[in-house]
Every structure is written in structure tokens, then in C-alpha cells.
Amino acid sequence: MSLEKIKLIAFDLDGTLLDSVPDLFVAVDQSVQALGYPAITEEQVREWVGNGADVLLGRAMSRSLEVSEDLDPELRKKARSLFNDFYASCGHTRSPLYPTVFETLIKLHDAGYKLALVTNKPGVFVPEIMEQHKIDHLFVEVIGGEDFPTRKPDPIALNWLLEKYELSADEMLMVGDSKNDILAAKNANCPSFALTYGYNHGEPISDSKPDFIADELAELLDILSISK
């Protein structure tokens, strides 16, 4: 597959650009323990993350990838309120960009590509994180997990980008680390570029059959024939 027509590149955040689990783990663990649940581990959060904060908290309270149907809805609302406070106060200091991410984003921006962020993470937390890592100015759009009625793998955010920027599906590339990202791209008929190092519930990202697979983001520059 050729990417010669690409004009806009949509990126996932957690597990793609940012290793966010260390801070998410602290906030989720504090939240569930405050409600009387047992402590969880960082490795568990790495397995559970990817479908938004409410699902992550539900998994932590259920101690399973499958959220228990027996969880009290009011208790889940309380967990989310606690999480919002704990995660906001953590400063996001434990969450680094992955290797080659910063340099690659700069080169893509300078090469004239429009960059957009499409994350399932609650949007309220995203601007501060992007500012801390000095990448906020590189993106023309930042779409959080609660900006539309549904999240990835639903293509609603990608379709919105296509419509706003008057692009055909083959002019936008989705870059992500999980099956949600790859399925969203497929559902929007866009090509996909997958990274092997992120959060995909313990499944190989190759199982989702992305158009391209790489071990680091800088490999995208090679595919787009941009000098490193």
C-alpha cells in the first residue's frame, strides 16, 4: 500500500505517543482503594487500559478485562469522580513520550502533514499533557474520548476529520497501538500504522491486520520518504 496521498495523520495518545500507565495506575489504584477495593498493580492497568476512564475503572473494580454487570452504577460514578481528582493532581510526571516520538512529530509537521490527536482518554486531561511534552503546537485537532457519543473503534471522530478537512479516506492515516485504533481506521476506510509496544490487552497488534507495523514511530518517516 502506498501512502503518497496522505495529507492528515491521526494519532492515538496512550500507548502510541505516551506511556501513560504509570500515572494512570496511581490514580486508578487510589480511586478503587478509596472505595474499599483491594490494591491493583501497574501490570494489571497495562492490560486493562485503552477504552476510556470509565471502562478502566470498571475493570479495576472487577479485577478483570470484563467489567462485572453487578457493579453499582452510583459506585462507578463515585470512582470516576475520585479518579478525576487523583489523576488531575498527579501532574503526569511519570508518563514519558516513547522513544523517537518527539523528533518524528516535528519532522512530520515540518514536512507539511496535518496532525490530529484522536484518543479515548478524557479530553480534559489532554492539553496539559501535550503542553508538558511541548507537542501541543504541532496538532491541528485534539479529540478526546468524550467529545463524541462513541469512542474508537467507532469511526465517528475519524469521519469528522475527513469531513472537516475535505479529505478522502485514502488521504488520512491512523496511527495507533491497539485494535481499537486499527478497527477505527478500517471502519473509516483509512490506512493504518500500528506500533508494537503499546497497550493491546496482551494481544499481538498484528492480529488486527494493520496496513503497516513498526517497533518505533520513526519508521513512519521511512514509509513516507522523509529524511530522518
Short mmCIF file of N, CA and C in Angstrom, two decimals, residues 12-156:
data_model
loop_
_atom_site.label_atom_id
_atom_site.label_comp_id
_atom_site.label_asym_id
_atom_site.label_seq_id
_atom_site.Cartn_x
_atom_site.Cartn_y
_atom_site.Cartn_z
N ASP A 12 -3.32 8.14 17.97
CA ASP A 12 -3.75 7.79 19.32
C ASP A 12 -2.74 8.42 20.28
N LEU A 13 -3.07 8.50 21.56
CA LEU A 13 -2.16 9.07 22.56
C LEU A 13 -1.56 7.99 23.46
N ASP A 14 -2.36 7.45 24.34
CA ASP A 14 -1.86 6.48 25.33
C ASP A 14 -1.41 5.19 24.65
N GLY A 15 -0.15 4.82 24.86
CA GLY A 15 0.38 3.60 24.27
C GLY A 15 0.94 3.80 22.88
N THR A 16 0.74 4.99 22.31
CA THR A 16 1.24 5.30 20.97
C THR A 16 2.29 6.40 21.04
N LEU A 17 1.91 7.54 21.58
CA LEU A 17 2.85 8.64 21.78
C LEU A 17 3.39 8.66 23.20
N LEU A 18 2.55 8.27 24.15
CA LEU A 18 2.82 8.47 25.57
C LEU A 18 2.66 7.16 26.35
N ASP A 19 3.64 6.86 27.21
CA ASP A 19 3.49 5.75 28.15
C ASP A 19 2.78 6.29 29.38
N SER A 20 1.47 6.30 29.34
CA SER A 20 0.67 6.95 30.38
C SER A 20 0.34 6.06 31.56
N VAL A 21 0.63 4.79 31.47
CA VAL A 21 0.21 3.85 32.50
C VAL A 21 0.74 4.19 33.90
N PRO A 22 2.01 4.62 34.06
CA PRO A 22 2.47 4.89 35.43
C PRO A 22 1.60 5.86 36.21
N ASP A 23 1.13 6.93 35.56
CA ASP A 23 0.25 7.88 36.25
C ASP A 23 -1.17 7.35 36.34
N LEU A 24 -1.64 6.69 35.30
CA LEU A 24 -2.99 6.11 35.36
C LEU A 24 -3.09 5.08 36.48
N PHE A 25 -2.06 4.29 36.62
CA PHE A 25 -2.05 3.27 37.67
C PHE A 25 -2.23 3.90 39.04
N VAL A 26 -1.46 4.95 39.33
CA VAL A 26 -1.55 5.60 40.64
C VAL A 26 -2.96 6.12 40.88
N ALA A 27 -3.54 6.80 39.88
CA ALA A 27 -4.86 7.39 40.05
C ALA A 27 -5.95 6.33 40.20
N VAL A 28 -5.87 5.28 39.39
CA VAL A 28 -6.88 4.23 39.47
C VAL A 28 -6.76 3.46 40.78
N ASP A 29 -5.53 3.15 41.17
CA ASP A 29 -5.32 2.43 42.43
C ASP A 29 -5.84 3.23 43.62
N GLN A 30 -5.54 4.53 43.64
CA GLN A 30 -6.03 5.37 44.72
C GLN A 30 -7.56 5.40 44.74
N SER A 31 -8.16 5.43 43.55
CA SER A 31 -9.62 5.53 43.45
C SER A 31 -10.31 4.28 43.98
N VAL A 32 -9.85 3.12 43.53
CA VAL A 32 -10.54 1.90 43.96
C VAL A 32 -10.28 1.59 45.42
N GLN A 33 -9.08 1.90 45.89
CA GLN A 33 -8.79 1.67 47.31
C GLN A 33 -9.63 2.59 48.20
N ALA A 34 -9.87 3.82 47.72
CA ALA A 34 -10.71 4.76 48.48
C ALA A 34 -12.14 4.25 48.61
N LEU A 35 -12.53 3.37 47.69
CA LEU A 35 -13.88 2.78 47.75
C LEU A 35 -13.89 1.42 48.43
N GLY A 36 -12.75 1.01 48.97
CA GLY A 36 -12.69 -0.23 49.72
C GLY A 36 -12.28 -1.45 48.93
N TYR A 37 -11.87 -1.26 47.68
CA TYR A 37 -11.42 -2.38 46.86
C TYR A 37 -9.94 -2.65 47.12
N PRO A 38 -9.48 -3.87 46.84
CA PRO A 38 -8.06 -4.18 47.04
C PRO A 38 -7.17 -3.40 46.08
N ALA A 39 -5.91 -3.26 46.46
CA ALA A 39 -4.93 -2.60 45.60
C ALA A 39 -4.77 -3.37 44.30
N ILE A 40 -4.42 -2.65 43.24
CA ILE A 40 -4.15 -3.27 41.95
C ILE A 40 -2.68 -3.03 41.61
N THR A 41 -2.21 -3.61 40.52
CA THR A 41 -0.81 -3.46 40.11
C THR A 41 -0.72 -2.67 38.80
N GLU A 42 0.46 -2.15 38.55
CA GLU A 42 0.69 -1.42 37.30
C GLU A 42 0.53 -2.34 36.09
N GLU A 43 0.95 -3.58 36.22
CA GLU A 43 0.83 -4.52 35.10
C GLU A 43 -0.64 -4.79 34.78
N GLN A 44 -1.48 -4.83 35.79
CA GLN A 44 -2.90 -5.01 35.52
C GLN A 44 -3.46 -3.83 34.72
N VAL A 45 -3.06 -2.64 35.09
CA VAL A 45 -3.53 -1.45 34.38
C VAL A 45 -3.05 -1.47 32.93
N ARG A 46 -1.84 -1.95 32.71
CA ARG A 46 -1.34 -2.06 31.32
C ARG A 46 -2.22 -2.99 30.49
N GLU A 47 -2.79 -3.98 31.11
CA GLU A 47 -3.67 -4.90 30.39
C GLU A 47 -5.06 -4.31 30.19
N TRP A 48 -5.51 -3.49 31.15
CA TRP A 48 -6.89 -3.01 31.13
C TRP A 48 -7.10 -1.70 30.38
N VAL A 49 -6.06 -0.91 30.18
CA VAL A 49 -6.21 0.43 29.62
C VAL A 49 -6.57 0.38 28.14
N GLY A 50 -7.24 1.44 27.66
CA GLY A 50 -7.47 1.55 26.22
C GLY A 50 -8.88 1.88 25.78
N ASN A 51 -9.84 1.78 26.68
CA ASN A 51 -11.23 2.02 26.29
C ASN A 51 -11.88 3.17 27.05
N GLY A 52 -11.06 4.07 27.57
CA GLY A 52 -11.59 5.19 28.33
C GLY A 52 -11.55 4.96 29.82
N ALA A 53 -11.68 6.07 30.57
CA ALA A 53 -11.51 6.01 32.02
C ALA A 53 -12.59 5.18 32.72
N ASP A 54 -13.83 5.29 32.28
CA ASP A 54 -14.90 4.56 32.95
C ASP A 54 -14.73 3.05 32.82
N VAL A 55 -14.33 2.61 31.65
CA VAL A 55 -14.11 1.17 31.45
C VAL A 55 -12.90 0.71 32.25
N LEU A 56 -11.84 1.52 32.26
CA LEU A 56 -10.65 1.17 33.03
C LEU A 56 -10.99 1.01 34.51
N LEU A 57 -11.76 1.93 35.04
CA LEU A 57 -12.16 1.85 36.45
C LEU A 57 -13.06 0.65 36.70
N GLY A 58 -13.95 0.38 35.76
CA GLY A 58 -14.82 -0.80 35.89
C GLY A 58 -14.01 -2.08 35.91
N ARG A 59 -12.98 -2.13 35.08
CA ARG A 59 -12.11 -3.31 35.07
C ARG A 59 -11.33 -3.44 36.37
N ALA A 60 -10.88 -2.31 36.90
CA ALA A 60 -10.14 -2.34 38.17
C ALA A 60 -11.04 -2.79 39.32
N MET A 61 -12.29 -2.34 39.31
CA MET A 61 -13.22 -2.75 40.36
C MET A 61 -13.64 -4.21 40.20
N SER A 62 -13.63 -4.68 38.94
CA SER A 62 -13.98 -6.08 38.67
C SER A 62 -12.76 -6.99 38.75
N ARG A 63 -11.56 -6.37 38.69
CA ARG A 63 -10.29 -7.09 38.64
C ARG A 63 -10.28 -8.06 37.46
N SER A 64 -10.80 -7.57 36.33
CA SER A 64 -10.90 -8.39 35.13
C SER A 64 -11.03 -7.49 33.92
N LEU A 65 -10.63 -8.02 32.75
CA LEU A 65 -10.82 -7.29 31.50
C LEU A 65 -12.30 -7.14 31.20
N GLU A 66 -13.10 -8.07 31.69
CA GLU A 66 -14.56 -7.99 31.55
C GLU A 66 -15.14 -7.27 32.75
N VAL A 67 -15.84 -6.18 32.50
CA VAL A 67 -16.44 -5.41 33.59
C VAL A 67 -17.67 -6.14 34.11
N SER A 68 -17.72 -6.33 35.42
CA SER A 68 -18.83 -7.04 36.03
C SER A 68 -20.14 -6.26 35.88
N GLU A 69 -21.19 -6.96 35.48
CA GLU A 69 -22.51 -6.33 35.36
C GLU A 69 -23.12 -6.03 36.73
N ASP A 70 -22.54 -6.57 37.79
CA ASP A 70 -23.08 -6.38 39.14
C ASP A 70 -22.61 -5.09 39.80
N LEU A 71 -21.68 -4.35 39.15
CA LEU A 71 -21.18 -3.11 39.75
C LEU A 71 -22.30 -2.08 39.86
N ASP A 72 -22.37 -1.45 41.01
CA ASP A 72 -23.38 -0.41 41.26
C ASP A 72 -23.06 0.82 40.41
N PRO A 73 -24.00 1.27 39.57
CA PRO A 73 -23.75 2.45 38.73
C PRO A 73 -23.34 3.69 39.54
N GLU A 74 -23.93 3.86 40.71
CA GLU A 74 -23.58 5.02 41.54
C GLU A 74 -22.15 4.91 42.06
N LEU A 75 -21.74 3.68 42.37
CA LEU A 75 -20.37 3.47 42.84
C LEU A 75 -19.39 3.74 41.71
N ARG A 76 -19.77 3.39 40.49
CA ARG A 76 -18.91 3.66 39.33
C ARG A 76 -18.78 5.17 39.10
N LYS A 77 -19.87 5.90 39.33
CA LYS A 77 -19.80 7.36 39.20
C LYS A 77 -18.87 7.95 40.25
N LYS A 78 -18.94 7.42 41.47
CA LYS A 78 -18.06 7.87 42.55
C LYS A 78 -16.61 7.57 42.20
N ALA A 79 -16.36 6.39 41.64
CA ALA A 79 -14.99 6.02 41.25
C ALA A 79 -14.47 7.00 40.20
N ARG A 80 -15.30 7.38 39.26
CA ARG A 80 -14.87 8.31 38.22
C ARG A 80 -14.57 9.69 38.80
N SER A 81 -15.37 10.13 39.74
CA SER A 81 -15.13 11.42 40.38
C SER A 81 -13.80 11.41 41.14
N LEU A 82 -13.55 10.33 41.86
CA LEU A 82 -12.28 10.19 42.58
C LEU A 82 -11.11 10.16 41.60
N PHE A 83 -11.27 9.39 40.53
CA PHE A 83 -10.22 9.30 39.52
C PHE A 83 -9.90 10.66 38.93
N ASN A 84 -10.92 11.42 38.58
CA ASN A 84 -10.69 12.74 38.01
C ASN A 84 -9.82 13.59 38.93
N ASP A 85 -10.10 13.54 40.22
CA ASP A 85 -9.33 14.34 41.19
C ASP A 85 -7.90 13.81 41.31
N PHE A 86 -7.76 12.49 41.46
CA PHE A 86 -6.43 11.91 41.65
C PHE A 86 -5.56 12.09 40.40
N TYR A 87 -6.16 11.88 39.23
CA TYR A 87 -5.38 11.97 38.00
C TYR A 87 -4.99 13.42 37.70
N ALA A 88 -5.89 14.34 38.01
CA ALA A 88 -5.57 15.75 37.80
C ALA A 88 -4.45 16.23 38.70
N SER A 89 -4.38 15.67 39.91
CA SER A 89 -3.39 16.12 40.88
C SER A 89 -2.04 15.43 40.73
N CYS A 90 -1.95 14.41 39.87
CA CYS A 90 -0.71 13.63 39.76
C CYS A 90 0.39 14.39 39.02
N GLY A 91 0.01 15.40 38.22
CA GLY A 91 0.99 16.17 37.48
C GLY A 91 1.51 15.49 36.24
N HIS A 92 1.11 14.23 36.01
CA HIS A 92 1.51 13.47 34.82
C HIS A 92 3.03 13.39 34.66
N THR A 93 3.72 13.42 35.78
CA THR A 93 5.18 13.48 35.75
C THR A 93 5.83 12.12 35.48
N ARG A 94 5.07 11.04 35.63
CA ARG A 94 5.64 9.70 35.46
C ARG A 94 5.45 9.18 34.03
N SER A 95 4.80 9.97 33.17
CA SER A 95 4.39 9.48 31.85
C SER A 95 5.24 10.10 30.74
N PRO A 96 6.25 9.38 30.25
CA PRO A 96 7.13 9.92 29.21
C PRO A 96 6.61 9.65 27.80
N LEU A 97 7.06 10.45 26.84
CA LEU A 97 6.87 10.09 25.45
C LEU A 97 7.73 8.87 25.13
N TYR A 98 7.27 8.05 24.22
CA TYR A 98 8.08 6.91 23.79
C TYR A 98 9.26 7.40 22.95
N PRO A 99 10.31 6.58 22.85
CA PRO A 99 11.48 6.95 22.02
C PRO A 99 11.07 7.29 20.59
N THR A 100 11.69 8.29 20.03
CA THR A 100 11.56 8.82 18.66
C THR A 100 10.26 9.58 18.42
N VAL A 101 9.37 9.65 19.39
CA VAL A 101 8.07 10.30 19.16
C VAL A 101 8.23 11.80 18.91
N PHE A 102 8.92 12.50 19.80
CA PHE A 102 9.03 13.95 19.68
C PHE A 102 9.66 14.34 18.34
N GLU A 103 10.78 13.73 18.03
CA GLU A 103 11.50 14.08 16.80
C GLU A 103 10.67 13.75 15.56
N THR A 104 9.95 12.65 15.60
CA THR A 104 9.14 12.24 14.45
C THR A 104 7.98 13.20 14.23
N LEU A 105 7.31 13.61 15.30
CA LEU A 105 6.21 14.56 15.16
C LEU A 105 6.69 15.88 14.57
N ILE A 106 7.85 16.34 15.01
CA ILE A 106 8.42 17.57 14.49
C ILE A 106 8.66 17.45 12.98
N LYS A 107 9.26 16.34 12.57
CA LYS A 107 9.58 16.16 11.15
C LYS A 107 8.31 16.04 10.31
N LEU A 108 7.30 15.37 10.81
CA LEU A 108 6.04 15.26 10.08
C LEU A 108 5.38 16.62 9.93
N HIS A 109 5.37 17.37 11.01
CA HIS A 109 4.79 18.73 10.99
C HIS A 109 5.54 19.60 10.00
N ASP A 110 6.85 19.57 10.07
CA ASP A 110 7.67 20.41 9.20
C ASP A 110 7.56 19.99 7.72
N ALA A 111 7.23 18.72 7.51
CA ALA A 111 7.06 18.23 6.14
C ALA A 111 5.71 18.62 5.55
N GLY A 112 4.85 19.24 6.36
CA GLY A 112 3.59 19.75 5.86
C GLY A 112 2.36 18.90 6.13
N TYR A 113 2.53 17.81 6.87
CA TYR A 113 1.37 16.99 7.21
C TYR A 113 0.54 17.66 8.31
N LYS A 114 -0.78 17.59 8.19
CA LYS A 114 -1.65 17.98 9.30
C LYS A 114 -1.67 16.83 10.30
N LEU A 115 -1.51 17.15 11.57
CA LEU A 115 -1.51 16.14 12.63
C LEU A 115 -2.72 16.34 13.52
N ALA A 116 -3.39 15.25 13.84
CA ALA A 116 -4.54 15.30 14.74
C ALA A 116 -4.38 14.23 15.82
N LEU A 117 -4.94 14.49 16.98
CA LEU A 117 -4.93 13.52 18.08
C LEU A 117 -6.35 13.00 18.25
N VAL A 118 -6.49 11.67 18.25
CA VAL A 118 -7.79 11.04 18.45
C VAL A 118 -7.61 9.99 19.54
N THR A 119 -7.99 10.34 20.76
CA THR A 119 -7.75 9.47 21.91
C THR A 119 -9.04 9.11 22.62
N ASN A 120 -9.08 7.95 23.23
CA ASN A 120 -10.21 7.57 24.09
C ASN A 120 -10.06 8.14 25.49
N LYS A 121 -8.94 8.78 25.77
CA LYS A 121 -8.68 9.40 27.07
C LYS A 121 -9.62 10.60 27.26
N PRO A 122 -10.13 10.83 28.47
CA PRO A 122 -10.94 12.03 28.69
C PRO A 122 -10.19 13.29 28.25
N GLY A 123 -10.82 14.09 27.42
CA GLY A 123 -10.16 15.23 26.81
C GLY A 123 -9.69 16.28 27.79
N VAL A 124 -10.30 16.34 28.97
CA VAL A 124 -9.95 17.37 29.93
C VAL A 124 -8.49 17.28 30.37
N PHE A 125 -7.92 16.08 30.31
CA PHE A 125 -6.53 15.89 30.76
C PHE A 125 -5.50 16.09 29.66
N VAL A 126 -5.94 16.10 28.41
CA VAL A 126 -5.00 16.03 27.28
C VAL A 126 -4.19 17.30 27.06
N PRO A 127 -4.79 18.50 27.09
CA PRO A 127 -3.99 19.70 26.81
C PRO A 127 -2.77 19.87 27.72
N GLU A 128 -2.94 19.63 29.02
CA GLU A 128 -1.82 19.78 29.95
C GLU A 128 -0.70 18.80 29.61
N ILE A 129 -1.07 17.57 29.28
CA ILE A 129 -0.07 16.55 28.95
C ILE A 129 0.70 16.96 27.70
N MET A 130 -0.02 17.43 26.70
CA MET A 130 0.63 17.82 25.45
C MET A 130 1.54 19.04 25.64
N GLU A 131 1.09 19.97 26.46
CA GLU A 131 1.91 21.15 26.75
C GLU A 131 3.19 20.77 27.48
N GLN A 132 3.07 19.85 28.44
CA GLN A 132 4.25 19.42 29.20
C GLN A 132 5.32 18.85 28.28
N HIS A 133 4.88 18.14 27.25
CA HIS A 133 5.83 17.49 26.35
C HIS A 133 6.14 18.35 25.12
N LYS A 134 5.60 19.57 25.12
CA LYS A 134 5.90 20.56 24.06
C LYS A 134 5.53 20.05 22.68
N ILE A 135 4.37 19.38 22.59
CA ILE A 135 3.89 18.91 21.29
C ILE A 135 2.53 19.50 20.94
N ASP A 136 1.98 20.32 21.81
CA ASP A 136 0.62 20.84 21.59
C ASP A 136 0.51 21.68 20.32
N HIS A 137 1.56 22.41 19.98
CA HIS A 137 1.51 23.31 18.82
C HIS A 137 1.59 22.57 17.50
N LEU A 138 1.86 21.28 17.54
CA LEU A 138 2.04 20.50 16.31
C LEU A 138 0.71 19.98 15.75
N PHE A 139 -0.36 20.04 16.52
CA PHE A 139 -1.62 19.40 16.15
C PHE A 139 -2.70 20.41 15.78
N VAL A 140 -3.39 20.12 14.68
CA VAL A 140 -4.48 20.99 14.25
C VAL A 140 -5.79 20.64 14.96
N GLU A 141 -5.90 19.41 15.47
CA GLU A 141 -7.10 18.97 16.18
C GLU A 141 -6.71 18.06 17.33
N VAL A 142 -7.41 18.19 18.45
CA VAL A 142 -7.25 17.29 19.59
C VAL A 142 -8.64 16.82 20.00
N ILE A 143 -8.91 15.53 19.78
CA ILE A 143 -10.23 14.95 20.05
C ILE A 143 -10.12 13.97 21.20
N GLY A 144 -10.82 14.25 22.29
CA GLY A 144 -10.81 13.39 23.47
C GLY A 144 -11.89 12.33 23.42
N GLY A 145 -11.84 11.42 24.36
CA GLY A 145 -12.74 10.27 24.37
C GLY A 145 -14.19 10.59 24.64
N GLU A 146 -14.47 11.80 25.13
CA GLU A 146 -15.85 12.16 25.43
C GLU A 146 -16.34 13.33 24.57
N ASP A 147 -15.62 13.60 23.48
CA ASP A 147 -16.02 14.68 22.58
C ASP A 147 -17.11 14.25 21.61
N PHE A 148 -17.25 12.93 21.41
CA PHE A 148 -18.30 12.39 20.57
C PHE A 148 -19.07 11.34 21.38
N PRO A 149 -20.28 10.96 20.94
CA PRO A 149 -21.07 9.99 21.72
C PRO A 149 -20.41 8.63 21.86
N THR A 150 -19.56 8.25 20.90
CA THR A 150 -18.90 6.95 20.94
C THR A 150 -17.40 7.12 20.72
N ARG A 151 -16.64 6.12 21.15
CA ARG A 151 -15.18 6.14 21.06
C ARG A 151 -14.70 5.14 20.02
N LYS A 152 -13.40 5.23 19.70
CA LYS A 152 -12.80 4.17 18.88
C LYS A 152 -13.07 2.81 19.54
N PRO A 153 -13.44 1.80 18.80
CA PRO A 153 -13.27 1.62 17.35
C PRO A 153 -14.34 2.24 16.47
N ASP A 154 -15.33 2.92 17.06
CA ASP A 154 -16.27 3.66 16.22
C ASP A 154 -15.49 4.72 15.44
N PRO A 155 -15.78 4.90 14.15
CA PRO A 155 -15.00 5.83 13.33
C PRO A 155 -15.51 7.27 13.38
N ILE A 156 -16.41 7.60 14.28
CA ILE A 156 -17.06 8.91 14.25
C ILE A 156 -16.06 10.07 14.25
#
